[in-house]
Short mmCIF file of C-alpha atoms in Angstrom, two decimals:
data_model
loop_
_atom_site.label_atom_id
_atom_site.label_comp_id
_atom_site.label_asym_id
_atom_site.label_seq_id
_atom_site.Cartn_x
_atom_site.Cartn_y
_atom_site.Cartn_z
CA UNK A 1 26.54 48.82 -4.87
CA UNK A 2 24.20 45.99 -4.09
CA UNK A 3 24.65 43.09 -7.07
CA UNK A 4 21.81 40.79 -8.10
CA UNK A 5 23.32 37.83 -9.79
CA UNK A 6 21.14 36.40 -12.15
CA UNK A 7 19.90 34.64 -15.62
CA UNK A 8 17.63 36.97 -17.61
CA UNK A 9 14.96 34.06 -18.57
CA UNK A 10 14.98 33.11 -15.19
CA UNK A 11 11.41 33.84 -13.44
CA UNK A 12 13.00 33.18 -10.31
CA UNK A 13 15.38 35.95 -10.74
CA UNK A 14 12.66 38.74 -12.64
CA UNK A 15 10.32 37.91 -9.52
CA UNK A 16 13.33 39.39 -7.27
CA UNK A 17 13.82 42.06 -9.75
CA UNK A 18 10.46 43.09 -9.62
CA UNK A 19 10.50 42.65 -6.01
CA UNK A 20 13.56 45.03 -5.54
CA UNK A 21 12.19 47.38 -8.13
CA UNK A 22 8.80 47.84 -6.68
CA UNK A 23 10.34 49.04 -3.46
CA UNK A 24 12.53 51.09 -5.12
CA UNK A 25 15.65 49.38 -4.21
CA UNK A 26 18.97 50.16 -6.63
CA UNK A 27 20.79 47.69 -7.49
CA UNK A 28 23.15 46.34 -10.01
CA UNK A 29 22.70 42.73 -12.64
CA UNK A 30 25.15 40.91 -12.87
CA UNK A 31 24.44 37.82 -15.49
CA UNK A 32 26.15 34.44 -13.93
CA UNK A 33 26.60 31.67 -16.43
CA UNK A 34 26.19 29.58 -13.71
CA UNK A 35 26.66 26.32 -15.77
CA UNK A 36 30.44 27.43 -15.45
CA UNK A 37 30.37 27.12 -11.73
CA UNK A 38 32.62 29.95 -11.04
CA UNK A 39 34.08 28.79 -8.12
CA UNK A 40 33.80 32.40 -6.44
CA UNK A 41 29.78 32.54 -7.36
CA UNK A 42 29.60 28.16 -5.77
CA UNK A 43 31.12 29.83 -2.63
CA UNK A 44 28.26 32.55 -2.34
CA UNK A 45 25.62 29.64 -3.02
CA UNK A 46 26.59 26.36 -3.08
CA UNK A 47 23.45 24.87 -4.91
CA UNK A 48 24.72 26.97 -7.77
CA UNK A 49 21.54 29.08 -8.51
CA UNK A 50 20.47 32.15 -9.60
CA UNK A 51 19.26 34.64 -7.94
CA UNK A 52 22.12 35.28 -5.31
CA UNK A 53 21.75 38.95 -3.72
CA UNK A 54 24.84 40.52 -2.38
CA UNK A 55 24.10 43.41 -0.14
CA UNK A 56 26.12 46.40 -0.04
CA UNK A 57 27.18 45.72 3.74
CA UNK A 58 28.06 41.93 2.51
CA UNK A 59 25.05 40.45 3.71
CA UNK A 60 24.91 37.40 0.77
CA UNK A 61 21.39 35.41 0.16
CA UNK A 62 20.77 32.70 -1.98
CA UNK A 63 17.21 31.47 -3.32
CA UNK A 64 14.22 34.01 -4.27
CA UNK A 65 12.34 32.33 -1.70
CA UNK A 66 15.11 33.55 1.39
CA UNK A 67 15.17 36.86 -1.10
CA UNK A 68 11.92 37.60 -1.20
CA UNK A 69 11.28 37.52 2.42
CA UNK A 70 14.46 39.36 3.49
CA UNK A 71 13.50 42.20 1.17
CA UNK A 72 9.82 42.49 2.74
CA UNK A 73 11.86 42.09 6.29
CA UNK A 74 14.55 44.92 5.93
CA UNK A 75 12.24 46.79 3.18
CA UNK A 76 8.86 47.60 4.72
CA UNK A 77 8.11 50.22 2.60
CA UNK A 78 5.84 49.21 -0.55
CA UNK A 79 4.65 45.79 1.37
CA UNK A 80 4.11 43.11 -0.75
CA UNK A 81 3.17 40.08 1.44
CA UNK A 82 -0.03 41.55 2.61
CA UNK A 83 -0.48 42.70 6.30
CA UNK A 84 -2.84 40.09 8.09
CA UNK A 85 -2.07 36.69 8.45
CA UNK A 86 -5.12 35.61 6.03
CA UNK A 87 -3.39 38.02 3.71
CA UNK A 88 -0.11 36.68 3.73
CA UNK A 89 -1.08 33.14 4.00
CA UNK A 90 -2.90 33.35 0.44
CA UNK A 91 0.29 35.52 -1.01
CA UNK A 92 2.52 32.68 0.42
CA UNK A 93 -0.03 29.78 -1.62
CA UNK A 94 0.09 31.87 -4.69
CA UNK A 95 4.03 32.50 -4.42
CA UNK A 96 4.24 28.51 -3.94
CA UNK A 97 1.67 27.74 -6.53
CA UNK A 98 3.00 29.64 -9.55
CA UNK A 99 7.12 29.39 -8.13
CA UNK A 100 6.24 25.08 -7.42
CA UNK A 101 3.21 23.70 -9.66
CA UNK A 102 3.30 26.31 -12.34
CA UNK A 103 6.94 25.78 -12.45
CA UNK A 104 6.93 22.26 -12.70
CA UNK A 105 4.07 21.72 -14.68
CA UNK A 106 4.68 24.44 -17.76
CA UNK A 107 7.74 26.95 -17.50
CA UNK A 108 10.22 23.40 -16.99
CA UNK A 109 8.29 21.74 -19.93
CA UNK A 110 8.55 24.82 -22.08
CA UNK A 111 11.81 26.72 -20.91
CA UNK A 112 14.05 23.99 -19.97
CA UNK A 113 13.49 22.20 -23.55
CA UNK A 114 13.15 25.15 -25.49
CA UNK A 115 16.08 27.38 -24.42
CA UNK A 116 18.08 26.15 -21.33
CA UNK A 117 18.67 22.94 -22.95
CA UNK A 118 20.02 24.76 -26.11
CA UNK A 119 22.59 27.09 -24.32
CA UNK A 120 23.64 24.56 -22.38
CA UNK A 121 24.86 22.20 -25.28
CA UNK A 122 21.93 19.24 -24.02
CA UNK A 123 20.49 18.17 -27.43
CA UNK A 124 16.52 19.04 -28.85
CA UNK A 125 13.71 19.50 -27.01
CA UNK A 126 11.81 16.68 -25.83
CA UNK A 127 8.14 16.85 -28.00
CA UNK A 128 6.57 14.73 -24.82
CA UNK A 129 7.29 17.69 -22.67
CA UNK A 130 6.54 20.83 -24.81
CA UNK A 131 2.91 19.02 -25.28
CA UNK A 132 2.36 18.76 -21.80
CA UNK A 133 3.74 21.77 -21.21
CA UNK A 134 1.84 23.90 -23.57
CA UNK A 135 -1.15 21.19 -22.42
CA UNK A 136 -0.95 22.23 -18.84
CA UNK A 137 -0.69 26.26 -19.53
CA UNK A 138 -4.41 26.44 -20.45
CA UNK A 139 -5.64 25.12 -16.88
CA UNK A 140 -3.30 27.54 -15.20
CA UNK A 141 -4.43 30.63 -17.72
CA UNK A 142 -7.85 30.18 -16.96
CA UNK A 143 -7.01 29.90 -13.09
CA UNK A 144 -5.42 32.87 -13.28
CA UNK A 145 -8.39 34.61 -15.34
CA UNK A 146 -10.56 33.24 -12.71
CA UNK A 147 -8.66 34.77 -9.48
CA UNK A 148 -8.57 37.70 -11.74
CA UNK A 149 -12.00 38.25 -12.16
CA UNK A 150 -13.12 37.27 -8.30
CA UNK A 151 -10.12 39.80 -6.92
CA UNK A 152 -8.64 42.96 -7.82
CA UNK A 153 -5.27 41.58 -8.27
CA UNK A 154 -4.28 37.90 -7.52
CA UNK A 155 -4.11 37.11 -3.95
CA UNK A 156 -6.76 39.64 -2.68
CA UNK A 157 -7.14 43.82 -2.74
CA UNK A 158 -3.65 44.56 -3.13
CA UNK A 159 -0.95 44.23 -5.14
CA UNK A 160 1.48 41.06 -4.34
CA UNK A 161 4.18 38.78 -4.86
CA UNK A 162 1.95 36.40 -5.67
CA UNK A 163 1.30 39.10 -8.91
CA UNK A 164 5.42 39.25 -9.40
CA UNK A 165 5.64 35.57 -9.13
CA UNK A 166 3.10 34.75 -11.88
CA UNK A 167 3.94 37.30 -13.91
CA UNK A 168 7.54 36.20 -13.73
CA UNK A 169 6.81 33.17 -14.74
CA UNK A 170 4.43 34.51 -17.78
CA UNK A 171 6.84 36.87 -18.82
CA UNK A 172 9.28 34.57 -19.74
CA UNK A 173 7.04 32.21 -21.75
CA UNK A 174 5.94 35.09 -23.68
CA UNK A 175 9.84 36.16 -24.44
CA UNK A 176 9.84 32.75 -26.17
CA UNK A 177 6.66 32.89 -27.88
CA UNK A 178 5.04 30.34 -25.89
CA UNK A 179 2.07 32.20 -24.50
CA UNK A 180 -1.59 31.75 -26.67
CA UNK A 181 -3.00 35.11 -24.76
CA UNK A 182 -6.68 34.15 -26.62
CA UNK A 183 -6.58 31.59 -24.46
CA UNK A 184 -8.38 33.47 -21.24
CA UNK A 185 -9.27 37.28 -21.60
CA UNK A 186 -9.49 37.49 -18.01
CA UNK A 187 -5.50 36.56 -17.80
CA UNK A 188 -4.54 38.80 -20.22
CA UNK A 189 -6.39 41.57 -18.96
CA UNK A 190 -4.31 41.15 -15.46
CA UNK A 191 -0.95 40.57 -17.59
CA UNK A 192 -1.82 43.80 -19.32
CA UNK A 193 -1.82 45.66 -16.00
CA UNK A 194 1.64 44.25 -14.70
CA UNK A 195 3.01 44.43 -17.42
CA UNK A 196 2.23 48.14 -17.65
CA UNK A 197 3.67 49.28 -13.68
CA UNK A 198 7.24 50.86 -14.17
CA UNK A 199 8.67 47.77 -12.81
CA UNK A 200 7.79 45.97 -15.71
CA UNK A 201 9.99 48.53 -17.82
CA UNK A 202 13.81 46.36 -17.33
CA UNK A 203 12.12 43.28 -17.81
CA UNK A 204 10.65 44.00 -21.59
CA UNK A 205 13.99 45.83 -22.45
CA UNK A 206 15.37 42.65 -22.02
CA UNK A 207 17.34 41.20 -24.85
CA UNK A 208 18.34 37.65 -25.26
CA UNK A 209 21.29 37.36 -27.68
CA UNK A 210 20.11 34.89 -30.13
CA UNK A 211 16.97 34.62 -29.69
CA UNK A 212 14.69 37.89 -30.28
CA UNK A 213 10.79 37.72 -28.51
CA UNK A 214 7.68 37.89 -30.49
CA UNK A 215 6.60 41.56 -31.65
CA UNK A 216 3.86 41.47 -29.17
CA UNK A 217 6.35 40.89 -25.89
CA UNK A 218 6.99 44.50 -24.54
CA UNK A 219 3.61 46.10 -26.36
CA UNK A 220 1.34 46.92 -23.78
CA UNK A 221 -1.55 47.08 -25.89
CA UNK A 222 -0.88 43.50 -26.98
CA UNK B 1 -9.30 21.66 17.06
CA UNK B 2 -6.60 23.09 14.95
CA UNK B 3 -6.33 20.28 12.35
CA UNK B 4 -3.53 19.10 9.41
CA UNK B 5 -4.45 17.43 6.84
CA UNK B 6 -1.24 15.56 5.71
CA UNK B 7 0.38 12.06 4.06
CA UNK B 8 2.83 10.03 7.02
CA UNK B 9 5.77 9.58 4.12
CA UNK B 10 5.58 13.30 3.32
CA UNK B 11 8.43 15.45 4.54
CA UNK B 12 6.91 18.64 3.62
CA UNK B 13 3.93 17.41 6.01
CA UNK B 14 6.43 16.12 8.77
CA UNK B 15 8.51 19.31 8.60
CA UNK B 16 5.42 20.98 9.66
CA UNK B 17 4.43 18.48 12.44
CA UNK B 18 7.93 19.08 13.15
CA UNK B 19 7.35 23.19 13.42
CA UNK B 20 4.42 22.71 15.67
CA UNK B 21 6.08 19.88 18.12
CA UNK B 22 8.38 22.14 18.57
CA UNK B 23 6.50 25.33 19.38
CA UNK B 24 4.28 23.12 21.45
CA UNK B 25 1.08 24.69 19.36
CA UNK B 26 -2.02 21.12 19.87
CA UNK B 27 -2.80 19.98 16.83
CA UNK B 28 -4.98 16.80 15.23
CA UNK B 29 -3.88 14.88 12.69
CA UNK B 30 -6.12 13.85 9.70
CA UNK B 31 -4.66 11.49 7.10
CA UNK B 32 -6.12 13.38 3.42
CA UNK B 33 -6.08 10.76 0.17
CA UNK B 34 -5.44 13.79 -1.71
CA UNK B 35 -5.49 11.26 -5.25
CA UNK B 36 -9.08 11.27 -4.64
CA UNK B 37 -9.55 15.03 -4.71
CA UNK B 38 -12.17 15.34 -2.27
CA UNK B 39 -14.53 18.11 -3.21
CA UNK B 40 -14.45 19.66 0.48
CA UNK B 41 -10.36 19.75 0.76
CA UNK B 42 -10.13 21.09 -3.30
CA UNK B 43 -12.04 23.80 -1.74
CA UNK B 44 -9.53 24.52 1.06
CA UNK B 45 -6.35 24.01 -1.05
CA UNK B 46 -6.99 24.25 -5.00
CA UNK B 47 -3.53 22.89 -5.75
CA UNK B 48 -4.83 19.40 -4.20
CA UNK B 49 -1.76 18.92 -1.86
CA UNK B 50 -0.81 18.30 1.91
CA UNK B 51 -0.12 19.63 3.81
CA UNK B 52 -2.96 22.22 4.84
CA UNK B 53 -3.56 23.59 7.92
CA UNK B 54 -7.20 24.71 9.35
CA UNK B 55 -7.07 26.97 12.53
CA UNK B 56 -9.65 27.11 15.32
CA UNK B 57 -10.76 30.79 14.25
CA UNK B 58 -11.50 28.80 10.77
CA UNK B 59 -8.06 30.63 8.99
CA UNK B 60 -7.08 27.56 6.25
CA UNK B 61 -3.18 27.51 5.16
CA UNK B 62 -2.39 25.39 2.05
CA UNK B 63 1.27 24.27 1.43
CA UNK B 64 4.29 23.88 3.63
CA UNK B 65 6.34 27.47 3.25
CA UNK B 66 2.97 29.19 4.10
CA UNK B 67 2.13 27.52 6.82
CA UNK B 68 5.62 27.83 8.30
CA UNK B 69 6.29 31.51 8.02
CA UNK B 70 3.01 31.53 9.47
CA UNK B 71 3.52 29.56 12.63
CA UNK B 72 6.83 31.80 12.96
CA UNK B 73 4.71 35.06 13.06
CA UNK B 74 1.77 33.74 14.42
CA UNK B 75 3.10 31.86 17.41
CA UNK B 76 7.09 33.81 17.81
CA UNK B 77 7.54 31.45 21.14
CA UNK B 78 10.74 28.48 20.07
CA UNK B 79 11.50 30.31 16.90
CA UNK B 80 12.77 28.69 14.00
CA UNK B 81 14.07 31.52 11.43
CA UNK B 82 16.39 32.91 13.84
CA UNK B 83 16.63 36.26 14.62
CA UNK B 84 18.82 38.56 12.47
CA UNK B 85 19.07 39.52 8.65
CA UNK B 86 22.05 37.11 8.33
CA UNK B 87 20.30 34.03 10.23
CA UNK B 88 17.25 34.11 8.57
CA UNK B 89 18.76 34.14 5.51
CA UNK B 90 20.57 31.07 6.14
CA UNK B 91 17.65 28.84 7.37
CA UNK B 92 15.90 29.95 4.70
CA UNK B 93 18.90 29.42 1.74
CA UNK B 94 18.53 25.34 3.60
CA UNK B 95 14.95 24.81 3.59
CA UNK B 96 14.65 25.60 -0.01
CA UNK B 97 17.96 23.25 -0.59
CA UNK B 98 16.24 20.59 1.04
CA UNK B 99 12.49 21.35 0.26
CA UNK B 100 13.89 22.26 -3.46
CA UNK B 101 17.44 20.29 -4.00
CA UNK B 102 17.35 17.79 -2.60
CA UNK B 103 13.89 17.24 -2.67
CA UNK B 104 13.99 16.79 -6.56
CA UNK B 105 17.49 14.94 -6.61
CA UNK B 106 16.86 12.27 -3.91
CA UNK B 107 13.31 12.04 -2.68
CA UNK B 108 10.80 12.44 -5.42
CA UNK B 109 13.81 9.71 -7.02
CA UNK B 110 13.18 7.36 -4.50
CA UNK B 111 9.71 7.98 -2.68
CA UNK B 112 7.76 8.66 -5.70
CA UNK B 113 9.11 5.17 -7.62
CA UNK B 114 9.06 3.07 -4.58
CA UNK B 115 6.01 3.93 -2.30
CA UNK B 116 3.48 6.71 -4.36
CA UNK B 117 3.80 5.02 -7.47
CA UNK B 118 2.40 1.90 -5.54
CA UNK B 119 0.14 3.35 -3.28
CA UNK B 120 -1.51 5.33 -6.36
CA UNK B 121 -1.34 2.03 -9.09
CA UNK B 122 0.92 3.78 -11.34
CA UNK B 123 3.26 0.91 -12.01
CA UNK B 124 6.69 -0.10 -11.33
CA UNK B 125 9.86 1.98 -9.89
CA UNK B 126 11.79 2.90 -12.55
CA UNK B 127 15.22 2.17 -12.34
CA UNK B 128 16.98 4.98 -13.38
CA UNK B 129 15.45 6.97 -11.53
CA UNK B 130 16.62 5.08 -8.25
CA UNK B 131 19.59 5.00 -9.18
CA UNK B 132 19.71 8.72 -9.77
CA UNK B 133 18.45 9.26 -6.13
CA UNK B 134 20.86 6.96 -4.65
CA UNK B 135 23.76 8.34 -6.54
CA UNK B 136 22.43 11.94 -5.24
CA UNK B 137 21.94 10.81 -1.70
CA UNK B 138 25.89 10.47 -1.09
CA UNK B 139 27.00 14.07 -1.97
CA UNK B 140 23.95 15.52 0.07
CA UNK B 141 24.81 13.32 3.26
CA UNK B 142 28.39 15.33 2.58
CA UNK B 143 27.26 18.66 2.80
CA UNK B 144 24.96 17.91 5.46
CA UNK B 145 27.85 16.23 7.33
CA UNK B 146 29.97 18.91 6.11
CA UNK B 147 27.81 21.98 8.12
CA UNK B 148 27.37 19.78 11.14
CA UNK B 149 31.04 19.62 11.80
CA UNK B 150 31.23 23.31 10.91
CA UNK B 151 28.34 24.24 12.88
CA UNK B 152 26.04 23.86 16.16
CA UNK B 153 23.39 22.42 13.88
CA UNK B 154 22.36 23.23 9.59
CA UNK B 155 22.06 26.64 10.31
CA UNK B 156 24.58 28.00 12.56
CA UNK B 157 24.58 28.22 16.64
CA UNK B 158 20.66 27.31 16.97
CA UNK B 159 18.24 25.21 15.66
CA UNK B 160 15.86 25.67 13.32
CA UNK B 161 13.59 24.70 10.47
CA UNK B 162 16.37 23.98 8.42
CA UNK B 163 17.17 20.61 10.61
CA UNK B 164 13.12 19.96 10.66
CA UNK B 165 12.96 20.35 7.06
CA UNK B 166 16.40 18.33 6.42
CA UNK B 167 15.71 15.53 8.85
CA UNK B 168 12.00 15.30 7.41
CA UNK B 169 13.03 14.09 4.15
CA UNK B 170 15.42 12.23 5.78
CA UNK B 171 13.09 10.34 8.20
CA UNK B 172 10.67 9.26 4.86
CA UNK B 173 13.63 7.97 3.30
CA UNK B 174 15.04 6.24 6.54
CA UNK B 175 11.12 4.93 6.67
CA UNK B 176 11.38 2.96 3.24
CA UNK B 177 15.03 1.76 4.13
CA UNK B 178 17.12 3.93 1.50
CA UNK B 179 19.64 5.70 4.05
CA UNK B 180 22.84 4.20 4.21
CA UNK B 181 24.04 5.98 7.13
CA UNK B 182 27.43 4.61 7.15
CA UNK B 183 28.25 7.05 4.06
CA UNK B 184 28.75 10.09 6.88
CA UNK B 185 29.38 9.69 9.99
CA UNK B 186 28.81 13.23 10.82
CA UNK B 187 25.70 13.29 9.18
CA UNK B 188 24.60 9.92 11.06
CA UNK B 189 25.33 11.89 14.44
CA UNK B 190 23.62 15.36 13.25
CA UNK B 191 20.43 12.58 12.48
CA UNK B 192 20.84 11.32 16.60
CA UNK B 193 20.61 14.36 18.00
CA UNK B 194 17.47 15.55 15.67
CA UNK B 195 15.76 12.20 15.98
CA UNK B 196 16.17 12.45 20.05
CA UNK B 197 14.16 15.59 20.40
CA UNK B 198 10.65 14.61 21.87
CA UNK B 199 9.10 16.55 18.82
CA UNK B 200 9.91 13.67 16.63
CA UNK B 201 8.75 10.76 18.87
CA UNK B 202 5.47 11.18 16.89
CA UNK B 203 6.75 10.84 13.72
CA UNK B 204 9.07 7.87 14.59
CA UNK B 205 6.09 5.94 16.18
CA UNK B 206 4.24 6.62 12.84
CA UNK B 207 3.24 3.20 10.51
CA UNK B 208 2.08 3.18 7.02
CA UNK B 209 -0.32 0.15 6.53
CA UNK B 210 1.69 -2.21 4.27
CA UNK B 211 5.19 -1.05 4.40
CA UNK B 212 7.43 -1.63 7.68
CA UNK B 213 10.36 0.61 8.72
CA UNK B 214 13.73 -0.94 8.77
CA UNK B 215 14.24 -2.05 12.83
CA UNK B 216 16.85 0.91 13.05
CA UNK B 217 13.77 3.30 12.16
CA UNK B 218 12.84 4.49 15.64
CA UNK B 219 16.11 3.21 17.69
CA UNK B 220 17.57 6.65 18.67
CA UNK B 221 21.00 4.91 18.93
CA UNK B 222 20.94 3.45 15.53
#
């Protein structure tokens, strides 16, 4: 059986997810403490990161970004980079944008202090970063209301990775509570339709031992 | 003209120059002060970074993984992903070690304190952080020793993007004088061959106005 490894508050790993379960692909999670660096899971990917795909013919790959593409490479079916080069070129910005500068500027500020640093034993969260964190998520809402409201999904006509991507990211943040969805009605509207595609469905049954999401997190009516 | 906007000490704009040296695709370079978030290049690239690229049919492609997968399936002459499931994977799984990894554990350390922070007025290095990138440097210069002596070049058998994308951070830091090249020999001699290919003459005659390469900069027997 093919085995994603993974973390389930990564968004790095629910954007493959989604990926794999939009094009119907089966597979099987595996969760890899990967603060343990099980020297079996370091020899798959050396950097130590989740998501790590193993294929059922062997064929290993480390990093969404290598995963992503593969899967859109040996699983045409249900495209999700687009089809022209214009397409895929704003797909690819999106992917960067929410996966790079999203990532960097709110789910590291918010995730990383809130959670990671917790399981891992690293002290409290820093207050300078969950301000700018929760600072910077309002900019990036209201982006995201705004491609919403010029587009019919994110990156153009069709449905995208630059969709998964983002709503990886959101998902998480709103496991933890740290999503104001008043915010922009615009971005909720378009997290109300991803969240409500049956690809959605594994990532809202998600349980965190420990640390239960807000009432609102796998309500699609929220 | 096809143009890229870009920064000289950025490697994810010199891994592009790199891409299109090397596929022998004309090009014009245009220098882009992107702290001064100039109206017309917001426009093009929202996220306010280099680099972008602007076709000749008018096609604009904002941020370095974009544009690359684009050049690959745009212009498939000198390819750089290699050709099966297996290679691809495995440029890929580099670039985002270096564009990711080591990107965040050795350049941003030492670029960002000792030449942006300058060149944008934001104050002094900060020490720790240096010291952070240095300390990173040495275990990177390892593993990229480590696959050169293992391999053809980062990859496997041919070259790709993962030695443009490598040996473009690399080249920024040899710029500012922070490579200490006598920590790995084998990664010293994977740096010869890369830095003898007439795509990176360009980058090697490159000058930043107020900062000087070390004299070993552009010597390709260094």
């Amino acid at each position: 059986m093919r085995i994603l490894y993974h973390l389930p508050l990564s968004p790095f790993c629910r954007k493959v997810r989604l990926a794999l379960q939009e094009k119907r692909i089966p597979f099987e999670l595996r969760a890899e403490r990967i603060w343990e660096r099980r020297e079996e899971f370091m020899a798959m990917n050396p950097a130590g990161t989740v998501p790590v795909l193993q294929e059922e013919n062997g064929l290993v790959l480390a990093d969404s970004y290598a995963i992503c593409e593969y899967l859109e490479e040996a699983y045409p079916d249900a495209p999700l980079l687009g089809r022209t080069h214009a397409e895929r070129a704003e797909v690819r910005r999106l992917v960067a944008w929410f996966d790079g500068k999203f990532s960097k500027e709110v789910t590291q500020n918010l995730l990383y202090e809130k959670q990671l640093k917790r399981m891992m034993g690293r002290g409290n969260p820093d207050a300078g970063a969950l301000r700018a964190g929760y600072a910077n998520l309002k900019p990036h809402l209201e982006y995201l209301g705004w491609l919403h409201e010029t587009r019919a999904w994110l990156a153009g006509a069709q449905f995208s990775l630059a969709d998964l991507a983002a709503a990886a990211h959101l998902s998480v943040l709103d496991y933890i509570g740290d999503v104001d969805w008043t915010l922009n009605e615009a971005a909720k509207d378009w997290y109300a339709r991803v969240k409500s595609r049956p690809s959605f469905r594994p990532i809202l049954a998600d349980r965190v031992s420990g640390l239960l999401p807000p009432e609102h997190y796998d309500n699609l009516d929220f």
